[in-house]
JSON list of C-alpha atoms in Angstrom, two decimals:
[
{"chain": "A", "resi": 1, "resn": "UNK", "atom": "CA", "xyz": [117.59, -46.93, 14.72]},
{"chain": "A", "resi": 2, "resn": "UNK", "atom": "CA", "xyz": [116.13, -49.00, 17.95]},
{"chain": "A", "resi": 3, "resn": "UNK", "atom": "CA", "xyz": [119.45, -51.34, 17.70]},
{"chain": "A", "resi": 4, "resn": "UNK", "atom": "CA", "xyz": [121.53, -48.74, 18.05]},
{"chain": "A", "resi": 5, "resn": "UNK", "atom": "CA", "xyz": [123.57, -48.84, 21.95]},
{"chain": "A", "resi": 6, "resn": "UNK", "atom": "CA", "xyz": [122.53, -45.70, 22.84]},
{"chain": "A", "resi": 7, "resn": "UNK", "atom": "CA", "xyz": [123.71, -46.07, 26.78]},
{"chain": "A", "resi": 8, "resn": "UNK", "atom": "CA", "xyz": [127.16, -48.20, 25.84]},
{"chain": "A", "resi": 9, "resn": "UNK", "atom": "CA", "xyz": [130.16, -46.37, 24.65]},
{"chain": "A", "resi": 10, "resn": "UNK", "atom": "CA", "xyz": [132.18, -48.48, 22.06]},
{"chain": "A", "resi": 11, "resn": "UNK", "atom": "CA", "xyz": [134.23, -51.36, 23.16]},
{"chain": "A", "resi": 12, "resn": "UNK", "atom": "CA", "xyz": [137.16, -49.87, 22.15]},
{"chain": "A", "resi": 13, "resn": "UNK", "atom": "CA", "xyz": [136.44, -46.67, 24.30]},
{"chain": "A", "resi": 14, "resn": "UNK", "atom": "CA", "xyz": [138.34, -45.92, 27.71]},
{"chain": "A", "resi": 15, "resn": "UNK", "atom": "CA", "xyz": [135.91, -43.29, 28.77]},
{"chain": "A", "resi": 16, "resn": "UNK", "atom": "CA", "xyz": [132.89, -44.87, 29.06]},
{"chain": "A", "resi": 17, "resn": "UNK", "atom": "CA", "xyz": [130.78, -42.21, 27.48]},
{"chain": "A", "resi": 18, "resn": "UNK", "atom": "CA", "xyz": [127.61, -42.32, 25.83]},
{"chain": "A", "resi": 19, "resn": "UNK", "atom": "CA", "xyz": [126.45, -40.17, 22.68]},
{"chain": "A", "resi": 20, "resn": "UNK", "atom": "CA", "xyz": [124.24, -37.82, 24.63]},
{"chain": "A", "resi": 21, "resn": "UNK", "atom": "CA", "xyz": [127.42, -37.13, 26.77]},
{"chain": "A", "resi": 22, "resn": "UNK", "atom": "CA", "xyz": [129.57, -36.44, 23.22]},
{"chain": "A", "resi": 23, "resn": "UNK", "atom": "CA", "xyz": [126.48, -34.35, 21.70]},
{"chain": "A", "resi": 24, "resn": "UNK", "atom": "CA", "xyz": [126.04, -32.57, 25.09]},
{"chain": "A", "resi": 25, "resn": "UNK", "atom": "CA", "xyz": [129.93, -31.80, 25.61]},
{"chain": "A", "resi": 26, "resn": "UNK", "atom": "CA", "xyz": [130.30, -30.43, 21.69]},
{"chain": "A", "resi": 27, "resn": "UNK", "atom": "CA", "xyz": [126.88, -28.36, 22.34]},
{"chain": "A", "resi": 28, "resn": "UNK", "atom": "CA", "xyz": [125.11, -30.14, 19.33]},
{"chain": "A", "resi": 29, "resn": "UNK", "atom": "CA", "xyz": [121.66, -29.43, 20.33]},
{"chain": "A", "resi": 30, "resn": "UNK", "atom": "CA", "xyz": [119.33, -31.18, 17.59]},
{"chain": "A", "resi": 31, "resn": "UNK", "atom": "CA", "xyz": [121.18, -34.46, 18.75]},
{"chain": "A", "resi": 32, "resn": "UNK", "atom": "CA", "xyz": [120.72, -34.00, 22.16]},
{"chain": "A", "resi": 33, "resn": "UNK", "atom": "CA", "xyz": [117.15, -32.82, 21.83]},
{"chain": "A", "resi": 34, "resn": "UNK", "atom": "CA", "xyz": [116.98, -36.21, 18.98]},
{"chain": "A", "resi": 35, "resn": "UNK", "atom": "CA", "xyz": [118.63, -38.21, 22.10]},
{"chain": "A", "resi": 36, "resn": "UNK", "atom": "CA", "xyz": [116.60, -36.54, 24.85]},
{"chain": "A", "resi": 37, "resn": "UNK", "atom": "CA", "xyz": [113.08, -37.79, 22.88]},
{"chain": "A", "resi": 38, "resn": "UNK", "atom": "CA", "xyz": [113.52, -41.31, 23.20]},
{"chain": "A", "resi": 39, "resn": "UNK", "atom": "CA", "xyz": [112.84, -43.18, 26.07]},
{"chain": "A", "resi": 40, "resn": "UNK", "atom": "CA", "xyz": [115.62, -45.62, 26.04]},
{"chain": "A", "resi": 41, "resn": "UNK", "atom": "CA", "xyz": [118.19, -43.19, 26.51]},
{"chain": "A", "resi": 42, "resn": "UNK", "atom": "CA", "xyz": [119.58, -42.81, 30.40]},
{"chain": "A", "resi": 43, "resn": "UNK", "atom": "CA", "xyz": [120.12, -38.92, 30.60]},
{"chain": "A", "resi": 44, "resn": "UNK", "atom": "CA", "xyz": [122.37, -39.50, 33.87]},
{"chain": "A", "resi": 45, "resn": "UNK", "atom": "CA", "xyz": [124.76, -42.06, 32.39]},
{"chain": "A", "resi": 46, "resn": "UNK", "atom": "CA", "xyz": [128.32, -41.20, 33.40]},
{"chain": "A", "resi": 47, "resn": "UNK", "atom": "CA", "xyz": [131.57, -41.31, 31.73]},
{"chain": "A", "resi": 48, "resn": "UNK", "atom": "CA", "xyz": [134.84, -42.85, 33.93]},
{"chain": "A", "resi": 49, "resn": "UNK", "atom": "CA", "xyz": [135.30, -39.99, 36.06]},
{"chain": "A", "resi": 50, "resn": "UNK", "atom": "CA", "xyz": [131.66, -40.05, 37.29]},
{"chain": "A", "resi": 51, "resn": "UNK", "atom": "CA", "xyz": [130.66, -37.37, 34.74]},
{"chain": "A", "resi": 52, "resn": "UNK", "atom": "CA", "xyz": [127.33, -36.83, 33.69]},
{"chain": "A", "resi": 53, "resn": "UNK", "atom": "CA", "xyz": [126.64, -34.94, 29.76]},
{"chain": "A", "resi": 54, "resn": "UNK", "atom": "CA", "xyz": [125.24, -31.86, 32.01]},
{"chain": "A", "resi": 55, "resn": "UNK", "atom": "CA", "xyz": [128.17, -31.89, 33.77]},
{"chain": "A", "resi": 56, "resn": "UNK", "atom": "CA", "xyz": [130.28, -31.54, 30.24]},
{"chain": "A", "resi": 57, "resn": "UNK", "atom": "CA", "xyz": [127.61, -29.11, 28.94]},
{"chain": "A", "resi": 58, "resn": "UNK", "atom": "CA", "xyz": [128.48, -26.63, 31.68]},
{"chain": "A", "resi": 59, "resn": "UNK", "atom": "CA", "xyz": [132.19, -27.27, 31.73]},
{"chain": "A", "resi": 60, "resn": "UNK", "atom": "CA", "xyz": [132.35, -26.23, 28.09]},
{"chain": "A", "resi": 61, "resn": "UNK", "atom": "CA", "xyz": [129.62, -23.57, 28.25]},
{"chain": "A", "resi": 62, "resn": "UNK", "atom": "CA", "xyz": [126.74, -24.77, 26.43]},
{"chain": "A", "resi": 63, "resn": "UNK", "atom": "CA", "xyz": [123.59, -23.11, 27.69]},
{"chain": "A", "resi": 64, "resn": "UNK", "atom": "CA", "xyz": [121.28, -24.51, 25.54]},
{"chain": "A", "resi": 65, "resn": "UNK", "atom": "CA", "xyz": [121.94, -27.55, 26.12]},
{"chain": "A", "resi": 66, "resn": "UNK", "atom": "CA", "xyz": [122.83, -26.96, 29.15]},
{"chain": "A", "resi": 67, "resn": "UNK", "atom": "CA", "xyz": [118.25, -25.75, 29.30]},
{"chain": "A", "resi": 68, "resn": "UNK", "atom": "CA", "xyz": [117.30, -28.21, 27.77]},
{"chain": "A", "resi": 69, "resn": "UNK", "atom": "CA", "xyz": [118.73, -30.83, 29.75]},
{"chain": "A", "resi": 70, "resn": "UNK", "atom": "CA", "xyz": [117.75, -28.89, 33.11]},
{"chain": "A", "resi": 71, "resn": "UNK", "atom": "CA", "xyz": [114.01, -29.03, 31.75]},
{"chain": "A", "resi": 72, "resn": "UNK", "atom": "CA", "xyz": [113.74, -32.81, 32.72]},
{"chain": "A", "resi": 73, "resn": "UNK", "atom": "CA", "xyz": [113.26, -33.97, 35.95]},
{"chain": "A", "resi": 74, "resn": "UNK", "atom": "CA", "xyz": [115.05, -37.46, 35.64]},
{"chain": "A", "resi": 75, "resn": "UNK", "atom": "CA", "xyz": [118.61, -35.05, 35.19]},
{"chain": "A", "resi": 76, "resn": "UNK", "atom": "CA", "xyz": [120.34, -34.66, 38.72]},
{"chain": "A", "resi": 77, "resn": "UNK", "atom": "CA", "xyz": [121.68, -30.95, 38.96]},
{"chain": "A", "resi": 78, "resn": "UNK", "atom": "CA", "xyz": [124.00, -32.03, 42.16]},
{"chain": "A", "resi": 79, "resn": "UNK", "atom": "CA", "xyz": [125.77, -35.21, 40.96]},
{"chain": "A", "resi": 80, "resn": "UNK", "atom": "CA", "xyz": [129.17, -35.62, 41.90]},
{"chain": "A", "resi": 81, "resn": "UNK", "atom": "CA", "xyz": [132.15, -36.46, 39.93]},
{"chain": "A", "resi": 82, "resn": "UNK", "atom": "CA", "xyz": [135.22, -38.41, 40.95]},
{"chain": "A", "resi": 83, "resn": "UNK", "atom": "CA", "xyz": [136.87, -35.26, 41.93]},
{"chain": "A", "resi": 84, "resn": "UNK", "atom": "CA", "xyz": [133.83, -34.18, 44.49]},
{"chain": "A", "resi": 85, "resn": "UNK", "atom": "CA", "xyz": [132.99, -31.52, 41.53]},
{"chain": "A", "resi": 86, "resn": "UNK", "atom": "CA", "xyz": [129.09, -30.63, 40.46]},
{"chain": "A", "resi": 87, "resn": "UNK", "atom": "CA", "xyz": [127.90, -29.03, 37.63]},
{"chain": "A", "resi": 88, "resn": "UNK", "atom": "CA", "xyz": [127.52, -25.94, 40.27]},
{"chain": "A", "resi": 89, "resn": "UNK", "atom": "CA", "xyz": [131.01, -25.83, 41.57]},
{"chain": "A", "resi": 90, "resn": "UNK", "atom": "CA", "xyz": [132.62, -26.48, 37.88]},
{"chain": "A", "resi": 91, "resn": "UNK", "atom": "CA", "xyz": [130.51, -23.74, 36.85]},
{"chain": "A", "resi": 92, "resn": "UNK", "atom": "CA", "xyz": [131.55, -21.43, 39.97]},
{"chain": "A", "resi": 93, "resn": "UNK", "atom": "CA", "xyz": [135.00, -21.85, 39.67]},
{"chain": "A", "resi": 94, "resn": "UNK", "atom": "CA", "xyz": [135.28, -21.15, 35.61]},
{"chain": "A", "resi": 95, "resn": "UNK", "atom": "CA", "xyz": [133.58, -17.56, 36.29]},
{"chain": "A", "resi": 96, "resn": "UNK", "atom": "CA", "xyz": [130.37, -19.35, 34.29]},
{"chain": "A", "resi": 97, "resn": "UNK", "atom": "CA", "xyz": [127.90, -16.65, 35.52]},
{"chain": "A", "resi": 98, "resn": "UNK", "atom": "CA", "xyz": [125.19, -17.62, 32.89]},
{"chain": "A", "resi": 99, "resn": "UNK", "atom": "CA", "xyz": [125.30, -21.46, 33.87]},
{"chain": "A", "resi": 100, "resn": "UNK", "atom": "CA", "xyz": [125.46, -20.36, 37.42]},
{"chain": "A", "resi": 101, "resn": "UNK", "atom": "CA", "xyz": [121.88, -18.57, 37.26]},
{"chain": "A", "resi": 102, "resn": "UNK", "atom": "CA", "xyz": [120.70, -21.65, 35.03]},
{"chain": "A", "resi": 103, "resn": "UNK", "atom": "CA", "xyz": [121.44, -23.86, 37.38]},
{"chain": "A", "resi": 104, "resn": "UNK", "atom": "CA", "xyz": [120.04, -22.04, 40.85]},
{"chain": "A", "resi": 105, "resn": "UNK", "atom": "CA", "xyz": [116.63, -21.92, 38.39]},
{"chain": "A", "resi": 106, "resn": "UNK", "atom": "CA", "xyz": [116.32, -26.14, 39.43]},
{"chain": "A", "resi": 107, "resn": "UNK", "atom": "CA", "xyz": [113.93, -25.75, 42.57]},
{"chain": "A", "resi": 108, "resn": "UNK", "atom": "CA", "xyz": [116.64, -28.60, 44.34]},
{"chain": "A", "resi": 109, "resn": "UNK", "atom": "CA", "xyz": [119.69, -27.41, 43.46]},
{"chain": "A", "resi": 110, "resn": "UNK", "atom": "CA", "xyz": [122.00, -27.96, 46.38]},
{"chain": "A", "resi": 111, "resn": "UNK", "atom": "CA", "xyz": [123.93, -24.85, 47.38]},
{"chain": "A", "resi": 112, "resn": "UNK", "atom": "CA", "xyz": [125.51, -25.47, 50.87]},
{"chain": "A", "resi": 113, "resn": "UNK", "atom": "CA", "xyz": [127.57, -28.29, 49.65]},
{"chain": "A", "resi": 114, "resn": "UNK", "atom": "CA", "xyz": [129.13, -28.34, 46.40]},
{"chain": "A", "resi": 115, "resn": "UNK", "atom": "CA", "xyz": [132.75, -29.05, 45.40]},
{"chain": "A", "resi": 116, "resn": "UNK", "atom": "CA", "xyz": [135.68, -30.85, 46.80]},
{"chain": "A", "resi": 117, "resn": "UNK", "atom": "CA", "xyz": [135.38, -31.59, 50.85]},
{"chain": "A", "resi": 118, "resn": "UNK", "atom": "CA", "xyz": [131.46, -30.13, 50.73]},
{"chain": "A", "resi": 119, "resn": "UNK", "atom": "CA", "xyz": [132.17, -26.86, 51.26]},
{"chain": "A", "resi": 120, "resn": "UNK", "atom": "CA", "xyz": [129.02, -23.88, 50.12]},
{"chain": "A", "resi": 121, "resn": "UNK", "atom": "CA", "xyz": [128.69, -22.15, 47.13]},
{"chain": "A", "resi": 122, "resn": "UNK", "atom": "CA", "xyz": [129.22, -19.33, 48.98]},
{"chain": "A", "resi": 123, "resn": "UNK", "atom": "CA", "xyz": [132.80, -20.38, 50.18]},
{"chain": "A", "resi": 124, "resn": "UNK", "atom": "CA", "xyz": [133.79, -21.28, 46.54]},
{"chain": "A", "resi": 125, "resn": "UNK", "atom": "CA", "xyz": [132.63, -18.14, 45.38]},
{"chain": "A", "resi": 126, "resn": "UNK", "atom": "CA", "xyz": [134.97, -16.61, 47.97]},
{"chain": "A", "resi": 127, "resn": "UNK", "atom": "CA", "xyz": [137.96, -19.03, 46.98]},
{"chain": "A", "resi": 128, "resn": "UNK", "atom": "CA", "xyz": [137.95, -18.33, 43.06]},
{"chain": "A", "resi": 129, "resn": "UNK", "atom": "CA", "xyz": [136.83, -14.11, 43.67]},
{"chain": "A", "resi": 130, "resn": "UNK", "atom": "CA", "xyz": [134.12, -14.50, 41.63]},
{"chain": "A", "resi": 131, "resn": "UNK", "atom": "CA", "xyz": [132.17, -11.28, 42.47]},
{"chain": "A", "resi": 132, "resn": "UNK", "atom": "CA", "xyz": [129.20, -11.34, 40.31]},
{"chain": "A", "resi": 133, "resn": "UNK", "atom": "CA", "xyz": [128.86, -14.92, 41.16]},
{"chain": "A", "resi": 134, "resn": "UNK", "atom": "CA", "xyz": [128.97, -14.21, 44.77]},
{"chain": "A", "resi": 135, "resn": "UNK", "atom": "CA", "xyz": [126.52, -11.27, 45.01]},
{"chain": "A", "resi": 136, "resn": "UNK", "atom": "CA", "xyz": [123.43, -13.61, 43.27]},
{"chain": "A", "resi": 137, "resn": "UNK", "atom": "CA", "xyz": [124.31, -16.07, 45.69]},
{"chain": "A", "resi": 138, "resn": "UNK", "atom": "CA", "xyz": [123.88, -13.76, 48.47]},
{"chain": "A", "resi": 139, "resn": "UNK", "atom": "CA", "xyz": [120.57, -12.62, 47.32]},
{"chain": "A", "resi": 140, "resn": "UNK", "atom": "CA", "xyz": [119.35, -16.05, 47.89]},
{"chain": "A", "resi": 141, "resn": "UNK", "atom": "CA", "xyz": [118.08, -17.08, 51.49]},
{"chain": "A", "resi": 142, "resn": "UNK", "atom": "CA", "xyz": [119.01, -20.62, 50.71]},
{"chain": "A", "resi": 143, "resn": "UNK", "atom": "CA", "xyz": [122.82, -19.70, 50.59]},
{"chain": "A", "resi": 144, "resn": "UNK", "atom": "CA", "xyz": [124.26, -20.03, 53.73]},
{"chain": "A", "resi": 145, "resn": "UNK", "atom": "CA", "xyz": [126.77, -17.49, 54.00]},
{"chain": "A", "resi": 146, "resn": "UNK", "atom": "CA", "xyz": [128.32, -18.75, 57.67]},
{"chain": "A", "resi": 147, "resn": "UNK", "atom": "CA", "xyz": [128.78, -22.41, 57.04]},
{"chain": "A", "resi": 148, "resn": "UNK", "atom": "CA", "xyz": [132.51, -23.29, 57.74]},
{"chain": "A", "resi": 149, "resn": "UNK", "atom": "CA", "xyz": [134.98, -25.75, 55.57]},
{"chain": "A", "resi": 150, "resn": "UNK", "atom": "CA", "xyz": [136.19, -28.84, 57.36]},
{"chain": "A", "resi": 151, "resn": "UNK", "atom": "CA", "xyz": [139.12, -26.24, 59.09]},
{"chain": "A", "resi": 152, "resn": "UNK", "atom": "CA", "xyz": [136.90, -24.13, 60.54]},
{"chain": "A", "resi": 153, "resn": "UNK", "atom": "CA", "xyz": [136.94, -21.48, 57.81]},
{"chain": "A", "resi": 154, "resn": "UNK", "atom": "CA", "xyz": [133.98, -19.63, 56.69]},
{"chain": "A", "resi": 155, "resn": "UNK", "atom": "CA", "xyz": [133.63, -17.76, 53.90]},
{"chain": "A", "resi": 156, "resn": "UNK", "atom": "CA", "xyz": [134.21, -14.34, 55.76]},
{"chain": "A", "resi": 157, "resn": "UNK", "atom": "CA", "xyz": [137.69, -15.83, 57.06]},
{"chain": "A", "resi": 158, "resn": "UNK", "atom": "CA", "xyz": [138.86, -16.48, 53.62]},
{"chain": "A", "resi": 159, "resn": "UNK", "atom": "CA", "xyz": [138.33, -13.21, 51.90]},
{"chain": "A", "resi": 160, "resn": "UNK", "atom": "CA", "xyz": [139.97, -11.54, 55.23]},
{"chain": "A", "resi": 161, "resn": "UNK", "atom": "CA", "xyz": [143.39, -13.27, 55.08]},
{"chain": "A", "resi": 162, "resn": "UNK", "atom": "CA", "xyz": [144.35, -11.89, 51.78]},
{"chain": "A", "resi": 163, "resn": "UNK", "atom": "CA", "xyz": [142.79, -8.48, 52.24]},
{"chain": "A", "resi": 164, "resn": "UNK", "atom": "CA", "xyz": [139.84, -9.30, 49.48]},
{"chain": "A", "resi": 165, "resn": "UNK", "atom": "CA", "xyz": [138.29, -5.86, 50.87]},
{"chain": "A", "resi": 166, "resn": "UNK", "atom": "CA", "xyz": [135.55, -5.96, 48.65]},
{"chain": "A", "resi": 167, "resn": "UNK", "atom": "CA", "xyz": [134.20, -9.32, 49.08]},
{"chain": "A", "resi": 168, "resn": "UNK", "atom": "CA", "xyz": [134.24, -9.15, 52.93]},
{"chain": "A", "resi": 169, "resn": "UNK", "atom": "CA", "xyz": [131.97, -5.80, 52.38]},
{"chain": "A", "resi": 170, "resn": "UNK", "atom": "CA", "xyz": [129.50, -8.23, 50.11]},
{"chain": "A", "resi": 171, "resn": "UNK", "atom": "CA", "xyz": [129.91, -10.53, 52.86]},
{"chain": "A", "resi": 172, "resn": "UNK", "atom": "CA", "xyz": [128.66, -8.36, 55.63]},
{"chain": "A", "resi": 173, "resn": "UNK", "atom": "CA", "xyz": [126.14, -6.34, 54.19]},
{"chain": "A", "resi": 174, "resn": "UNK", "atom": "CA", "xyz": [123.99, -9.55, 54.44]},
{"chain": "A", "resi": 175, "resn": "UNK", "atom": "CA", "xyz": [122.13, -9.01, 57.31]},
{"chain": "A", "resi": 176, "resn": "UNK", "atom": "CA", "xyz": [122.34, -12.95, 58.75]},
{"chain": "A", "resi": 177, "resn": "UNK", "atom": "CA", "xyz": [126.22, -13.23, 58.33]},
{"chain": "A", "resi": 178, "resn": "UNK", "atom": "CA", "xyz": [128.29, -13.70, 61.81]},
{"chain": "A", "resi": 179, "resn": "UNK", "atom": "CA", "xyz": [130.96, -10.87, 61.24]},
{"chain": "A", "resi": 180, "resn": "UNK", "atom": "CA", "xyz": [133.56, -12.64, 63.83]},
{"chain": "A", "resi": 181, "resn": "UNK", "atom": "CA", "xyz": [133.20, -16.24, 63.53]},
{"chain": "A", "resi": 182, "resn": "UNK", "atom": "CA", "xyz": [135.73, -17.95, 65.74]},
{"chain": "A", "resi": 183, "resn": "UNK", "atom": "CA", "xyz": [137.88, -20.75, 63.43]},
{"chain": "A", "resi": 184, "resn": "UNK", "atom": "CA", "xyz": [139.09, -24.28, 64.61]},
{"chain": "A", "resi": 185, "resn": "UNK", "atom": "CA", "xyz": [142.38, -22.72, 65.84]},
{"chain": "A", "resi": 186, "resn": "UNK", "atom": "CA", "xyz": [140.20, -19.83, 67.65]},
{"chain": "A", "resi": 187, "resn": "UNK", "atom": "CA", "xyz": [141.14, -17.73, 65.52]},
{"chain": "A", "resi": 188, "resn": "UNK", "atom": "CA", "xyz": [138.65, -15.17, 63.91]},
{"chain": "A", "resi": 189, "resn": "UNK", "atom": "CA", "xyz": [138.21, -13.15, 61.01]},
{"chain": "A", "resi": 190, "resn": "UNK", "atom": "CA", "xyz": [139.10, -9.88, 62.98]},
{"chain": "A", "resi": 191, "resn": "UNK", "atom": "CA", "xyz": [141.87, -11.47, 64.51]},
{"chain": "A", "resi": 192, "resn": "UNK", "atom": "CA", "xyz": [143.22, -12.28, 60.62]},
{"chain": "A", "resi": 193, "resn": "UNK", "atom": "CA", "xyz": [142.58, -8.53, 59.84]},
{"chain": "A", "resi": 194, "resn": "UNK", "atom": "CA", "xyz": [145.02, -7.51, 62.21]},
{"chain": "A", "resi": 195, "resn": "UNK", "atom": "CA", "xyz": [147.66, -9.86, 62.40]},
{"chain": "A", "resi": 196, "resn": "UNK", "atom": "CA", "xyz": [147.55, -8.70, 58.36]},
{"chain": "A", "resi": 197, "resn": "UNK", "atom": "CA", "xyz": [147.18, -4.98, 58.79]},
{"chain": "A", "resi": 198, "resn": "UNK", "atom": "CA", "xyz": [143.87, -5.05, 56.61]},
{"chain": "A", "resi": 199, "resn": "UNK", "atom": "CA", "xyz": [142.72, -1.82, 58.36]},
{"chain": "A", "resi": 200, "resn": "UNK", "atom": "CA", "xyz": [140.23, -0.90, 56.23]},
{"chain": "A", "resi": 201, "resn": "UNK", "atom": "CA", "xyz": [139.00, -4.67, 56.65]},
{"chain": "A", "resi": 202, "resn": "UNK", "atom": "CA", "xyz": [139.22, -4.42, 60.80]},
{"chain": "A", "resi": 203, "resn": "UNK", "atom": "CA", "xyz": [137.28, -0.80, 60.50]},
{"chain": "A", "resi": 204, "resn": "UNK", "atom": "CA", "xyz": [134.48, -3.13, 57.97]},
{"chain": "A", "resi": 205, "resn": "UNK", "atom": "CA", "xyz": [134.06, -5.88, 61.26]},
{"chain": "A", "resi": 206, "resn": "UNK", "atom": "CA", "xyz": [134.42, -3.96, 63.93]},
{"chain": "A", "resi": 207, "resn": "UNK", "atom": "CA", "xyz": [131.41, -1.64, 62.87]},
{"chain": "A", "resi": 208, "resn": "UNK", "atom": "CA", "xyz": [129.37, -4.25, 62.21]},
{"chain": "A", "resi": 209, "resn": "UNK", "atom": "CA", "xyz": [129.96, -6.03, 65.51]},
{"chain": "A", "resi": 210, "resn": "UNK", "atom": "CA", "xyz": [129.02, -2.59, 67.09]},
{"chain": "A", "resi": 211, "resn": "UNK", "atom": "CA", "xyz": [126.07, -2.32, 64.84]},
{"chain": "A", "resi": 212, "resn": "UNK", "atom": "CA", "xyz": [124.92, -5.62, 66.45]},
{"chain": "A", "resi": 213, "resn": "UNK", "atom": "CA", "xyz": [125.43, -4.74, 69.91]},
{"chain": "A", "resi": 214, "resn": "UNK", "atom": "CA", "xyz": [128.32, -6.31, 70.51]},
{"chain": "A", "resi": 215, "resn": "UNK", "atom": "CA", "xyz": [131.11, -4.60, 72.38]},
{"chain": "A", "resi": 216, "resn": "UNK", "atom": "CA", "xyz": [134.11, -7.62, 73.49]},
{"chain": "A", "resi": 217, "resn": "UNK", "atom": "CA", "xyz": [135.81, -8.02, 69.88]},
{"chain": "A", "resi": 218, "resn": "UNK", "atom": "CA", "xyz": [139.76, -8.07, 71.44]},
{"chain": "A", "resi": 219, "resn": "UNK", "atom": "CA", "xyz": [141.22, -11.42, 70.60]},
{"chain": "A", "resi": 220, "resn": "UNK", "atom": "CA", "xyz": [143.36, -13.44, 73.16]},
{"chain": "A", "resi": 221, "resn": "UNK", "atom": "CA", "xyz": [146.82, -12.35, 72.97]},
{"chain": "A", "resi": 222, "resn": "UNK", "atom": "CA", "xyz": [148.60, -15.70, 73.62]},
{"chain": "A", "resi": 223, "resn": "UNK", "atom": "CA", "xyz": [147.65, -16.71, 70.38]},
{"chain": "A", "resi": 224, "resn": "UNK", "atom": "CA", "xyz": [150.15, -18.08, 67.37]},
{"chain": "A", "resi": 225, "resn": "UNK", "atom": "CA", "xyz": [149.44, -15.81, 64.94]},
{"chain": "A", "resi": 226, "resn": "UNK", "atom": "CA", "xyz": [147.55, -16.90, 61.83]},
{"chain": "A", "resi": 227, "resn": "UNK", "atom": "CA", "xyz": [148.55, -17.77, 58.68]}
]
């Protein structure tokens, strides 16, 4: 078996993908554990869109595989696809709660910038409404829950504009979230709560702005209204 290519794909392939990444994306564990045990094989290789076999292992939902390949140290939980996607954000986004925790158990699993544009786990969490997601995120102090996207929305901002009541609540009951953030624009969250009529959302920031002390929370009225 030591002639066999194990890091080419075939010459008549246009994805560039190695067996481990096959065996990894079809959850056939006893290959991948065969493939994982020798030395020559690269367990990072990537296919033509940048795609790595964890990667395809947590698209499609494999968790053992998924464990196994976690286990070794050479496999990079925060590579990046051609898209900007990780493992973490693919996972986030499908609703994958069981990869999720899988992949926060790797010690350097990045969390503040996954996705397209680099925006937080948190944010993404926000974006897709994944609530159960969302709530073991915010139980970890690593997960920055204020960090803004490249528009100068935080996560906070985007479950206000739609009225996603329930996530602003998770949102503010962590103690080290800024309940009015002001946006690019100058805009803030409390600001979109009104211009909405989310009133149960403006009662949610306004008593946590008084909790904190905090007593000038009128916007500027010359303002263009937000979307």
């Amino acid at each position: 078996m030591n002639y066999v290519p194990l890091n080419r794909y075939p010459l008549n392939s246009q994805t560039f993908r190695t067996p481990l990444s096959w065996a990894a994306a079809n959850g056939h564990t006893e290959v991948v554990k065969l493939l994982m045990s020798r030395e020559d094989v690269k367990l990072d290789a990537s296919d033509f869109r940048a795609r790595t076999p964890l990667f395809f292992a947590v698209m499609n939902g494999h968790g053992d595989v998924v464990r196994l390949l976690l286990s070794r140290h050479d496999v990079n939980p925060n590579s990046f696809d051609n898209s900007g996607e990780t493992p973490l954000s693919v996972a986030i986004t499908k609703g994958q709660v069981a990869m999720v925790n899988l992949l926060l158990g790797r010690k350097d699993i990045i969390l503040n910038c996954v996705g397209m544009m680099g925006v937080s786990a948190i944010y993404l969490s926000t974006l897709c409404g994944r609530e159960e997601i969302l709530e073991i995120l915010l139980a970890r102090e690593d997960a920055d829950p204020n960090l803004q996207s490249w528009n100068g929305w935080g996560p906070l901002s985007l479950a206000v504009g739609p009225g996603k009541t329930s996530i602003v609540k998770m949102l503010l009951d962590r103690a080290d979230v800024n309940p009015n953030p002001v946006e690019h624009g100058g805009w803030t969250p409390l600001d979109r709560a009104r211009v909405h009529e989310h009133k149960d959302i403006v009662a949610l920031i306004e008593s946590r702005i008084s909790a904190m002390g905090h007593s000038d929370i009128y916007p500027c009225p010359e303002r263009v209204p937000p979307p």
